[in-house]
Tab-separated table of C-alpha atoms in Angstrom:
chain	number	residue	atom	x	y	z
E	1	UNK	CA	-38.281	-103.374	6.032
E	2	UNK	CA	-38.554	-100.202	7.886
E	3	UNK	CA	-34.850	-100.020	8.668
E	4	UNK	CA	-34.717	-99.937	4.734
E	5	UNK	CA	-37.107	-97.364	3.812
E	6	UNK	CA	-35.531	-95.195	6.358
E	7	UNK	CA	-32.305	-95.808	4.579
E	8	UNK	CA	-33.999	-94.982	1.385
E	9	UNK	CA	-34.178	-91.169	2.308
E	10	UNK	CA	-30.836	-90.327	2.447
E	11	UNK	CA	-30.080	-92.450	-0.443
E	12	UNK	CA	-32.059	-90.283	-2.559
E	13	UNK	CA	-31.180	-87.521	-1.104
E	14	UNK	CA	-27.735	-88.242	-2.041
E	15	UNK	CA	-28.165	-88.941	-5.571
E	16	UNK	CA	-30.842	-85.844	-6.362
E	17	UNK	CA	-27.190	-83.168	-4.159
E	18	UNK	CA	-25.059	-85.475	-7.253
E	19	UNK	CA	-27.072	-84.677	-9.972
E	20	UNK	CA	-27.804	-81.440	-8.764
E	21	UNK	CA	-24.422	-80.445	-8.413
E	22	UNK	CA	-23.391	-82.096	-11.431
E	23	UNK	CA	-26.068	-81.159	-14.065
E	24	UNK	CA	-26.315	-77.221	-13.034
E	25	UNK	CA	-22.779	-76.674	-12.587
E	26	UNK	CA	-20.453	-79.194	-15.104
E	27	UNK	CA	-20.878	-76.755	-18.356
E	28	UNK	CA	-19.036	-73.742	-16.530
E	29	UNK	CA	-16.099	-76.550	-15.895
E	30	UNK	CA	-16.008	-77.139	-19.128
E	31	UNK	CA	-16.113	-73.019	-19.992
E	32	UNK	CA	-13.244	-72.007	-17.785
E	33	UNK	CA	-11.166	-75.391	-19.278
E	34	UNK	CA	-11.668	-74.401	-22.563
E	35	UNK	CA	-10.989	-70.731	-21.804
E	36	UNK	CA	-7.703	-71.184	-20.306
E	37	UNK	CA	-6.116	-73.240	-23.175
E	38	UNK	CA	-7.158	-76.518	-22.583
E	39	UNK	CA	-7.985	-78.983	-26.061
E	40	UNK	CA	-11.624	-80.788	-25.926
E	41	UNK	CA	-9.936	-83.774	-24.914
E	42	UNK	CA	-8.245	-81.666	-22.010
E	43	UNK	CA	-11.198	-80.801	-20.711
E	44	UNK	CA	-13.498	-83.652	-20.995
E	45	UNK	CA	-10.581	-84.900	-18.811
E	46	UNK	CA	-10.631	-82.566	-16.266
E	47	UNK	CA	-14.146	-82.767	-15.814
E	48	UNK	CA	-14.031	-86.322	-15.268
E	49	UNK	CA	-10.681	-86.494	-12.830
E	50	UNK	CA	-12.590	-83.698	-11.142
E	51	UNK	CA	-16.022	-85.688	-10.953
E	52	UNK	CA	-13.807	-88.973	-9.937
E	53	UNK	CA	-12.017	-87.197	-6.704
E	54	UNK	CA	-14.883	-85.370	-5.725
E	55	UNK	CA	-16.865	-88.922	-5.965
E	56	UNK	CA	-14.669	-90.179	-3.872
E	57	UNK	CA	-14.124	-87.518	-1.337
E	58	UNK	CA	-17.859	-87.717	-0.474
E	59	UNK	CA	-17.662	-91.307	-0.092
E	60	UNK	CA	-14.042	-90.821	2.666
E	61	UNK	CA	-15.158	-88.168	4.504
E	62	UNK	CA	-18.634	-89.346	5.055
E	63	UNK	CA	-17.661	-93.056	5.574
E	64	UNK	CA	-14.993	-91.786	7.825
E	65	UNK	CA	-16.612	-89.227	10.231
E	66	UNK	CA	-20.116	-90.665	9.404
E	67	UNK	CA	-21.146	-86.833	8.714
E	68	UNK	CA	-23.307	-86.210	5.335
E	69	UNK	CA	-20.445	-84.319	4.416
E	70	UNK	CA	-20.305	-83.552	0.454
E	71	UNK	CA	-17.836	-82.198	-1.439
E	72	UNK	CA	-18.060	-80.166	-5.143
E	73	UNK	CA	-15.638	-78.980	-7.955
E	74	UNK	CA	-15.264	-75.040	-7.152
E	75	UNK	CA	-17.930	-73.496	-9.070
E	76	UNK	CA	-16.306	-70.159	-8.597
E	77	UNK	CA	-13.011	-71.226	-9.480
E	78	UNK	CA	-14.634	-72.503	-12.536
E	79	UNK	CA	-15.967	-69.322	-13.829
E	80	UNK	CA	-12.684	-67.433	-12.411
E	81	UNK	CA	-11.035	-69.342	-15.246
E	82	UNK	CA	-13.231	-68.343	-17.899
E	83	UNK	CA	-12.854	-64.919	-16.954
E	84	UNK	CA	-8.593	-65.032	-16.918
E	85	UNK	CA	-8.381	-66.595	-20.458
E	86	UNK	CA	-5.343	-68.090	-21.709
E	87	UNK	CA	-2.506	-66.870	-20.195
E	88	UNK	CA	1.707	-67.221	-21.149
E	89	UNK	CA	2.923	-70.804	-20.820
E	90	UNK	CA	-0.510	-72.575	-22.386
E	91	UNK	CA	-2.465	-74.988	-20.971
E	92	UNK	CA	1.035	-76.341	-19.022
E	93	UNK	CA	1.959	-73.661	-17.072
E	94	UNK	CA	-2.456	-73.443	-15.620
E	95	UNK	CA	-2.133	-77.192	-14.853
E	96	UNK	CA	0.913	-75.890	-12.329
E	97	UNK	CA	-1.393	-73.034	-10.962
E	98	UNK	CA	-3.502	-75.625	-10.669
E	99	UNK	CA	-1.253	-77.778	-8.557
E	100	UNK	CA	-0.046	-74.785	-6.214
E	101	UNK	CA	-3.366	-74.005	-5.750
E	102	UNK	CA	-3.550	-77.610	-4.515
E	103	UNK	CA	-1.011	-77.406	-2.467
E	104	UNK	CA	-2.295	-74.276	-0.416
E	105	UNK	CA	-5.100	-76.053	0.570
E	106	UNK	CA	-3.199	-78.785	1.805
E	107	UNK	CA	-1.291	-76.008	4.093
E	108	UNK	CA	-4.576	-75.099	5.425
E	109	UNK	CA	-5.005	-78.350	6.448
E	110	UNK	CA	-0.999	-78.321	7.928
E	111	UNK	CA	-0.379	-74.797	8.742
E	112	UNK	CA	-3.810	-73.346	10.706
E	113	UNK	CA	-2.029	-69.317	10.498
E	114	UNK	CA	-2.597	-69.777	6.739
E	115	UNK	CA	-6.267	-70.623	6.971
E	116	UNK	CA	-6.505	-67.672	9.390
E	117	UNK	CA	-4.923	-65.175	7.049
E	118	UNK	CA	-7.548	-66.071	4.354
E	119	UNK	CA	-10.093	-65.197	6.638
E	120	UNK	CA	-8.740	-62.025	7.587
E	121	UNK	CA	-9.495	-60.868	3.918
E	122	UNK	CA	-12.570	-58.954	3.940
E	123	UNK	CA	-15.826	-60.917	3.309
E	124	UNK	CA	-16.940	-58.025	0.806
E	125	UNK	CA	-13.718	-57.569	-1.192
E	126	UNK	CA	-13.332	-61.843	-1.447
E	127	UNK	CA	-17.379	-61.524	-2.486
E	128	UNK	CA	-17.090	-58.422	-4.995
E	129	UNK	CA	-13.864	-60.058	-6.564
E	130	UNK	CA	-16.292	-63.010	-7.228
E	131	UNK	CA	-19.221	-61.319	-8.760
E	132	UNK	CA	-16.732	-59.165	-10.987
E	133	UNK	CA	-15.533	-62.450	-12.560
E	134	UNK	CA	-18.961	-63.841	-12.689
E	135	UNK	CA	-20.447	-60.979	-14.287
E	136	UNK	CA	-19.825	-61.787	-17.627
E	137	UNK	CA	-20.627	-65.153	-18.125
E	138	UNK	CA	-24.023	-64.128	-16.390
E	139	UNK	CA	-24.592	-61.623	-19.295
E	140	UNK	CA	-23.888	-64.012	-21.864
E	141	UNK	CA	-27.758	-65.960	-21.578
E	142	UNK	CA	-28.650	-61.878	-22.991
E	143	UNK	CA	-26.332	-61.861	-25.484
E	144	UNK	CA	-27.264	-65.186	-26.584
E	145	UNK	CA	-30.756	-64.246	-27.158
E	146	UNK	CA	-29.378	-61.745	-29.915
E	147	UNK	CA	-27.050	-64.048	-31.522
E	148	UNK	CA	-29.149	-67.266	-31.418
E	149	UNK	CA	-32.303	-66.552	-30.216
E	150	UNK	CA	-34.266	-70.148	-31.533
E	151	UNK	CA	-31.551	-72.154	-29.154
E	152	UNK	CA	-31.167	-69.535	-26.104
E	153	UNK	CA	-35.139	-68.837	-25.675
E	154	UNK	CA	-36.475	-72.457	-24.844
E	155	UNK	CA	-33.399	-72.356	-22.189
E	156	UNK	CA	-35.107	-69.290	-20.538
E	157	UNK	CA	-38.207	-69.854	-20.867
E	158	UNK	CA	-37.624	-73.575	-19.315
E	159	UNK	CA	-35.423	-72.296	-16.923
E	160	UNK	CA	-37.721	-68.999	-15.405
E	161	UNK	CA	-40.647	-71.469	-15.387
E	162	UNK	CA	-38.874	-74.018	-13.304
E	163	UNK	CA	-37.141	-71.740	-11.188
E	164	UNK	CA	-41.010	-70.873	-10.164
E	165	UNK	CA	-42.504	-74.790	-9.889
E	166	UNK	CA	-39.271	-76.669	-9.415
E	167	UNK	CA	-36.410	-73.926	-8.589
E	168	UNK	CA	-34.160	-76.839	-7.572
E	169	UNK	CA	-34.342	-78.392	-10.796
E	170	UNK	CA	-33.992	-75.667	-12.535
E	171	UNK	CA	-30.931	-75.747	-14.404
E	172	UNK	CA	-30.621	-79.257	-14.510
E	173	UNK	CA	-34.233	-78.970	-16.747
E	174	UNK	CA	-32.366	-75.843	-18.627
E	175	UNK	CA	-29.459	-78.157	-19.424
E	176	UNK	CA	-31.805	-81.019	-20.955
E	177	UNK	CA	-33.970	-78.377	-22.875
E	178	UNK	CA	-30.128	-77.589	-24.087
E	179	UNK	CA	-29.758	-81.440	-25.346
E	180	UNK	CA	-32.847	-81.229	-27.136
E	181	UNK	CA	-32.010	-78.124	-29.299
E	182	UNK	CA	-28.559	-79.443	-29.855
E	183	UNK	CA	-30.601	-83.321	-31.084
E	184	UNK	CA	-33.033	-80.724	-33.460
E	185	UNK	CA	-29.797	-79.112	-34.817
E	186	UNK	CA	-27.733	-82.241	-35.779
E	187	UNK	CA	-30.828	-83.723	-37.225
E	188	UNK	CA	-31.271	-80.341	-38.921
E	189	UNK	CA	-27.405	-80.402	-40.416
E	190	UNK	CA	-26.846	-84.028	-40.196
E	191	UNK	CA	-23.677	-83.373	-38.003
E	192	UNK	CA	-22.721	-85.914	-35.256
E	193	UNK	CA	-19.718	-87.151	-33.193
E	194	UNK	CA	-17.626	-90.014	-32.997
E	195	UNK	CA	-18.964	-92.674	-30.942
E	196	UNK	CA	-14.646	-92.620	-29.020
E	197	UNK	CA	-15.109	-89.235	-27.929
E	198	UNK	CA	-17.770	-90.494	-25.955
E	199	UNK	CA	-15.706	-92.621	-23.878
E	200	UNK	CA	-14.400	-91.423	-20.724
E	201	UNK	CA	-10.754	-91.034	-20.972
E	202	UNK	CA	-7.981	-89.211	-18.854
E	203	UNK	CA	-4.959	-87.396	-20.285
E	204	UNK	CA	-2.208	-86.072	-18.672
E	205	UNK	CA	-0.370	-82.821	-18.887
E	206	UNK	CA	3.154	-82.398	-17.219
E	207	UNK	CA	2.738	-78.646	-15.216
E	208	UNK	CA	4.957	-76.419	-15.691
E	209	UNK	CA	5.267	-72.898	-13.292
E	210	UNK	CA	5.421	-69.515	-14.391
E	211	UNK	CA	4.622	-66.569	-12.655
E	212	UNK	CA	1.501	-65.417	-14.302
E	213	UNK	CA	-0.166	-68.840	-13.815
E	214	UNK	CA	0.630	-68.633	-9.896
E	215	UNK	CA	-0.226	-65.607	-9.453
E	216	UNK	CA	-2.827	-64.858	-11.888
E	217	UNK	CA	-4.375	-68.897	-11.611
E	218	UNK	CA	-3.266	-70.134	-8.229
E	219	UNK	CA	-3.761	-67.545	-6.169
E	220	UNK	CA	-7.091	-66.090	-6.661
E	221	UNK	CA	-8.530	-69.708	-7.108
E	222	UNK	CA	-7.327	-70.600	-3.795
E	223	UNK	CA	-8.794	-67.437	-2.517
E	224	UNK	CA	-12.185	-67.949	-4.317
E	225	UNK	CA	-11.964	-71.416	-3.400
E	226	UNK	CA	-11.892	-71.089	0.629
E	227	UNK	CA	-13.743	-68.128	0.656
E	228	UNK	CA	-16.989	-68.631	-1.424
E	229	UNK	CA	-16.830	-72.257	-1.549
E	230	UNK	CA	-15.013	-73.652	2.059
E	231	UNK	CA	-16.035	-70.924	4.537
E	232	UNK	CA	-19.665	-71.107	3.705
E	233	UNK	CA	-19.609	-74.696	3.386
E	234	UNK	CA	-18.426	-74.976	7.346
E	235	UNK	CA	-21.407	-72.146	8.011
E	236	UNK	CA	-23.943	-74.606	6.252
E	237	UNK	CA	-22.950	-77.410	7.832
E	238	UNK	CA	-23.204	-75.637	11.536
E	239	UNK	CA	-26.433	-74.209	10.817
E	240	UNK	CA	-27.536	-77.758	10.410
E	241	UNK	CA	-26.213	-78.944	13.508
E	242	UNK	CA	-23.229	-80.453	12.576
E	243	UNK	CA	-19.564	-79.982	12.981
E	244	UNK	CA	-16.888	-79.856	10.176
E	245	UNK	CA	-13.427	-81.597	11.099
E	246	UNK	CA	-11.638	-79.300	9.490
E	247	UNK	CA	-8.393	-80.569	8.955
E	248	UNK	CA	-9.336	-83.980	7.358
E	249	UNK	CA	-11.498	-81.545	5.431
E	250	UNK	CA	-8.597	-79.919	3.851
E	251	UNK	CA	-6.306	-83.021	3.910
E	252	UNK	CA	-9.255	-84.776	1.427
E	253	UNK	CA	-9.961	-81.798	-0.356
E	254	UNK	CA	-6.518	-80.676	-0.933
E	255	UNK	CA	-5.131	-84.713	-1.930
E	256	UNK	CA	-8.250	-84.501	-4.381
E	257	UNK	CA	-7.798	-81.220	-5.812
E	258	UNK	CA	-3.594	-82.448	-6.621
E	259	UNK	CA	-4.964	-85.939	-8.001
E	260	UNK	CA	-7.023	-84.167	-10.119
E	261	UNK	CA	-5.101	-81.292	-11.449
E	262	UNK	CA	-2.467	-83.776	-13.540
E	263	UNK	CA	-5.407	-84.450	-15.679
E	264	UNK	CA	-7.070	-80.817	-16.035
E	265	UNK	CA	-9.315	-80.732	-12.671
E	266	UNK	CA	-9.137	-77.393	-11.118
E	267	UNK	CA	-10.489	-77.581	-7.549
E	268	UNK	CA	-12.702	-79.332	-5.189
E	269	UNK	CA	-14.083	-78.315	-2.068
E	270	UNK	CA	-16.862	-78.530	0.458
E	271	UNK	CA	-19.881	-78.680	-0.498
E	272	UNK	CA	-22.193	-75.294	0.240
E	273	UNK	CA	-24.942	-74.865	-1.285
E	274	UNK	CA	-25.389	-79.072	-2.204
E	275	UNK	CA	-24.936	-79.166	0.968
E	276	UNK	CA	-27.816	-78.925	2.446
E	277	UNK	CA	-29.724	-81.263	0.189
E	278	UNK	CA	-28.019	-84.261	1.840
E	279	UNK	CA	-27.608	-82.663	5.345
E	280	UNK	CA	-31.054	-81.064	6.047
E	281	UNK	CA	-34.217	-82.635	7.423
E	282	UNK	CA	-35.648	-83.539	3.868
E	283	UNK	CA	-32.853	-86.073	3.409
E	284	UNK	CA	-33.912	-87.795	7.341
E	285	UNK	CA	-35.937	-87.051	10.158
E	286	UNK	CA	-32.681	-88.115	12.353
E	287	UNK	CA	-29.616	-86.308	12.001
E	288	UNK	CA	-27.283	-89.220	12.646
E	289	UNK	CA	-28.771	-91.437	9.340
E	290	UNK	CA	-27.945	-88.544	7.236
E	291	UNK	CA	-24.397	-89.602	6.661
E	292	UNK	CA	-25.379	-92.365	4.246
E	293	UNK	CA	-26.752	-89.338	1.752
E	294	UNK	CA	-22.957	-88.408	2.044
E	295	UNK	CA	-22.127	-92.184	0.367
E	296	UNK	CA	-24.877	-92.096	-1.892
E	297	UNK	CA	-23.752	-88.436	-3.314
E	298	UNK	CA	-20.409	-90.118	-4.124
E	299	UNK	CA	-21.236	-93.405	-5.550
E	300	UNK	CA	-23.290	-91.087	-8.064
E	301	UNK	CA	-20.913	-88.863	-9.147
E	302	UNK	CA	-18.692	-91.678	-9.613
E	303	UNK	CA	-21.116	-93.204	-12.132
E	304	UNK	CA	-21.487	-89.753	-13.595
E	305	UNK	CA	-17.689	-89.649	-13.860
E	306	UNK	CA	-18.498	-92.475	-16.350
E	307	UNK	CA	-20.503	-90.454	-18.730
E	308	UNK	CA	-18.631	-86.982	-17.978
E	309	UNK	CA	-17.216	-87.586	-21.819
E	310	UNK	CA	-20.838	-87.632	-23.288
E	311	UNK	CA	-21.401	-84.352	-21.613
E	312	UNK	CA	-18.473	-82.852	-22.551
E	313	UNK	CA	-19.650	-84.051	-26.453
E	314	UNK	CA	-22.937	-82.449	-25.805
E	315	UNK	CA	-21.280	-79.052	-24.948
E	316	UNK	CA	-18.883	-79.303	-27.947
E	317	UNK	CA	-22.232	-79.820	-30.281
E	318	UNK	CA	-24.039	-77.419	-29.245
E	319	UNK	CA	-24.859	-73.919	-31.356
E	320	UNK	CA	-22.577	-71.261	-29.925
E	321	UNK	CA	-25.089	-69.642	-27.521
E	322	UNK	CA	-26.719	-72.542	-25.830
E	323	UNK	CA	-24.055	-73.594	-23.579
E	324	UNK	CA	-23.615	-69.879	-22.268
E	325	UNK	CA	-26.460	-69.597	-21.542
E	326	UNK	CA	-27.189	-72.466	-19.294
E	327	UNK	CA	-23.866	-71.744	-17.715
E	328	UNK	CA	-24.850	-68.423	-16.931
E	329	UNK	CA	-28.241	-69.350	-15.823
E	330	UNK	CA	-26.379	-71.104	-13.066
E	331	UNK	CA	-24.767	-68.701	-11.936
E	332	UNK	CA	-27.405	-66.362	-11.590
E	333	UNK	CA	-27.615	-67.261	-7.505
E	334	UNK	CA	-24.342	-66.926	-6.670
E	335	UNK	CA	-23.532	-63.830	-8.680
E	336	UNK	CA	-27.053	-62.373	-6.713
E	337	UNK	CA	-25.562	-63.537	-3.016
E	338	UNK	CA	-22.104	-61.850	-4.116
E	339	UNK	CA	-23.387	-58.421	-5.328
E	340	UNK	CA	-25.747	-58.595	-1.869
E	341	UNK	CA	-22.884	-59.166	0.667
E	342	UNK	CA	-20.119	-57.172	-1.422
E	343	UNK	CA	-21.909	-54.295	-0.546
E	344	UNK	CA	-24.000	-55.039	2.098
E	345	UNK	CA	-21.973	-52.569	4.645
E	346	UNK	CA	-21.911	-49.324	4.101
E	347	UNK	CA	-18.513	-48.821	5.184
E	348	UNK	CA	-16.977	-50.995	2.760
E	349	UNK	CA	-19.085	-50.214	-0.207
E	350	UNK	CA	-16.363	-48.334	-2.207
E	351	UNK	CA	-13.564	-50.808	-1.683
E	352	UNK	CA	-16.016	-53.815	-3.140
E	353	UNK	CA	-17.031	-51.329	-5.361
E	354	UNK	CA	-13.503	-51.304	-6.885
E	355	UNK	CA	-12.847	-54.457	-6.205
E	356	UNK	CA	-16.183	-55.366	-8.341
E	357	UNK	CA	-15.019	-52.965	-11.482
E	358	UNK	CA	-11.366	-54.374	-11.412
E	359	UNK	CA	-12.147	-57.871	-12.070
E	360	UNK	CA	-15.758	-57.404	-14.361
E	361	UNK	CA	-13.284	-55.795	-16.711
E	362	UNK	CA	-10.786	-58.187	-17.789
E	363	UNK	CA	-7.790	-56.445	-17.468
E	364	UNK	CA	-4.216	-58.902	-17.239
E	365	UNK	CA	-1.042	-57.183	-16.395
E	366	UNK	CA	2.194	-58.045	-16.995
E	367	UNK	CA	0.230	-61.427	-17.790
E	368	UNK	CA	-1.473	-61.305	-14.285
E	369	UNK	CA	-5.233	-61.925	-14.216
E	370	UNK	CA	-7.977	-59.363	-13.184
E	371	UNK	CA	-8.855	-61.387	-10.412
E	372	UNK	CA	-5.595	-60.615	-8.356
E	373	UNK	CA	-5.587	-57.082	-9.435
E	374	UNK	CA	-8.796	-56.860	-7.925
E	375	UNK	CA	-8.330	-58.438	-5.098
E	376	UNK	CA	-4.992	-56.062	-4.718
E	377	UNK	CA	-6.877	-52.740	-5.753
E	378	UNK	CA	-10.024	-53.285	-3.145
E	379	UNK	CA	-7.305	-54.180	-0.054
E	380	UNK	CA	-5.600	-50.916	-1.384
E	381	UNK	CA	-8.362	-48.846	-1.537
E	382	UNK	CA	-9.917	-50.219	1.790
E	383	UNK	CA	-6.601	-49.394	3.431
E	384	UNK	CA	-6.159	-45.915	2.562
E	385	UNK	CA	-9.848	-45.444	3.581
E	386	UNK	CA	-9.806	-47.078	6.887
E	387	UNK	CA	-6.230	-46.553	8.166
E	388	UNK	CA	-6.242	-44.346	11.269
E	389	UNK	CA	-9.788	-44.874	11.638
E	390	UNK	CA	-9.661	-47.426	14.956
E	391	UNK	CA	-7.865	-45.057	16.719
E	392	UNK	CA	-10.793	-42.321	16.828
């Protein structure tokens, strides 16, 4: 009996890091799908082949190393997709950025220089390049208030209230105050949904390559990937005494993110800030039970894999502000931790700076995204201002 309420810690804990994750984070999936081309369909499949690998990631790497290691889709790369918009080729040619940006995190995994040239890239550049593309689907809770103000305000005013009593659960609450104002709307108009779209269902999409999608999709989601989303997830994890293997890591993470991306799933990676949830004290008082939280956390979003489609029917129901703004609500944290360590240093203020104004407005070149333009201007602009300077 003991041995089982011991076990029922990190259980919990593993299902309350699943339906954190899931909940707070699975509209801005369905935002940056949507944004880059994809049909409804085409994203209520990517959000569940995403859901499905990162299920079972959580369940390998935690039954494997017997770590409470977690894994996540790649919250940033999500919103780095709503900010690109569609781009030449269609919904195709981003399901092959997808897959190189797959790919590149398998190399990690197989080629250690690469991993080390990501890190060489500035922490405040990768982090201003971030909050530039975040910035304006963290505006659009404001906007909402003007152009729907009966469906955005009970999502703000449920959200800032949590935040103070129950910050954890704060979007998730925002997201079912969203389900309610959608239910008073369709019983308002009388609209509703057919009862197939609310099976889960995946649909394939042969990739094709271009340039723009590589550069403009694969590369700066690999980028914001590793750097906001694998980095800190390894600094998490050490803080709380435990050691990341690394390469198996990457192996899982990159065979997920390439499973997934056939059927519209963008990226997985470690978990960071779920991460703690199923790796800190609350989840055991011993570090070496924690591992099971790392099982439970998968078995959950596998079952939440199995009602991603209902989700995805909520989002497509809802008035035209609601979503936004519970997508932007959560985002509010990370766009907050990326303004504070863009330009944290005063030395490298002006580069994030730039870096920051590049990507927050839009711009696509020669069908290129803002996100590698930014990333390109702040390395420029850092260069010309520190070149010659170690030699003083």
């Amino acid at each position: 009996m003991a041995s089982d309420v011991s076990l029922a810690r990190p259980l919990v804990a593993g299902v309350v890091t699943a339906l954190v994750g899931f909940t707070s984070t699975f509209a801005v999936v369905l935002t940056g799908l949507r944004a880059v081309g994809a049909t409804a369909e085409q994203a209520a499949s990517g959000l569940l082949a995403i859901t499905l690998v990162v299920g079972i990631g959580c369940i390998v790497l935690a039954g494997r190393h017997r770590l409470p290691i977690t894994v996540a889709w790649s919250t940033p790369g999500a919103a780095l997709l709503a900010a690109t918009g569609a781009i030449d080729g269609g919904w195709s040619a981003v399901v092959g950025g997808f897959f190189v940006s797959a790919g590149l995190i398998l190399c990690t995994a197989l080629f250690p220089p690469l991993g080390a040239l990501i890190a060489r890239i500035p922490p405040s550049i990768a982090q201003a390049m971030l909050a530039g593309v975040l910035l304006p689907l963290c505006v659009a809770p404001f906007t909402g208030l003007v152009d729907d103000p009966w469906g955005v305000v009970p999502v703000l005013i449920v959200w800032l209230v949590a935040s103070r009593i129950l910050p954890r659960w704060a979007v998730p609450l925002a997201f079912v105050t969203a389900i309610v104002v959608v239910a008073v709307e369709l019983s308002r108009t009388g609209a509703g949904t057919d009862a197939a779209t609310l099976l889960p269902r995946l649909e394939f999409t042969a990739p094709t390559l271009t340039v723009g999608a590589v550069v403009g999709i694969a590369l700066p989601l690999f980028v914001v990937t590793m750097a906001s989303q694998n980095v800190p997830g390894v600094a998490v994890m050490r803080s709380l005494g435990y050691t990341i293997p690394w390469r198996p890591a990457m192996l899982v993470t990159g065979l997920g993110s390439a499973a997934a991306a056939g059927f519209g799933g963008h990226a997985m990676n470690l978990g960071a800030i779920s991460a703690a949830i199923a790796a800190g004290p609350d989840a055991h008082p011993d570090p070496r039970r924690r591992w099971v939280a790392g099982l439970s956390a998968g078995g959950t979003y596998l079952v939440l894999g199995a009602l991603s489609a209902a989700f995805a029917a909520v989002v497509l129901l809802a008035p035209a502000g609601v979503i936004p703004a519970v997508a932007g609500v959560a985002l509010f944290g990370a766009f907050g931790s990326a303004v504070q360590q863009a330009i944290d240093d005063p030395g490298e203020r002006v580069p994030a700076v730039v870096t920051f104004l590049v990507a927050a407005s839009g711009i696509a070149v020669f069908g290129v995204s803002a996100a590698f333009w930014a990333l390109l201007a702040g390395l420029v602009v850092r260069g010309v201002l520190h070149v010659g300077r170690g030699s003083r």
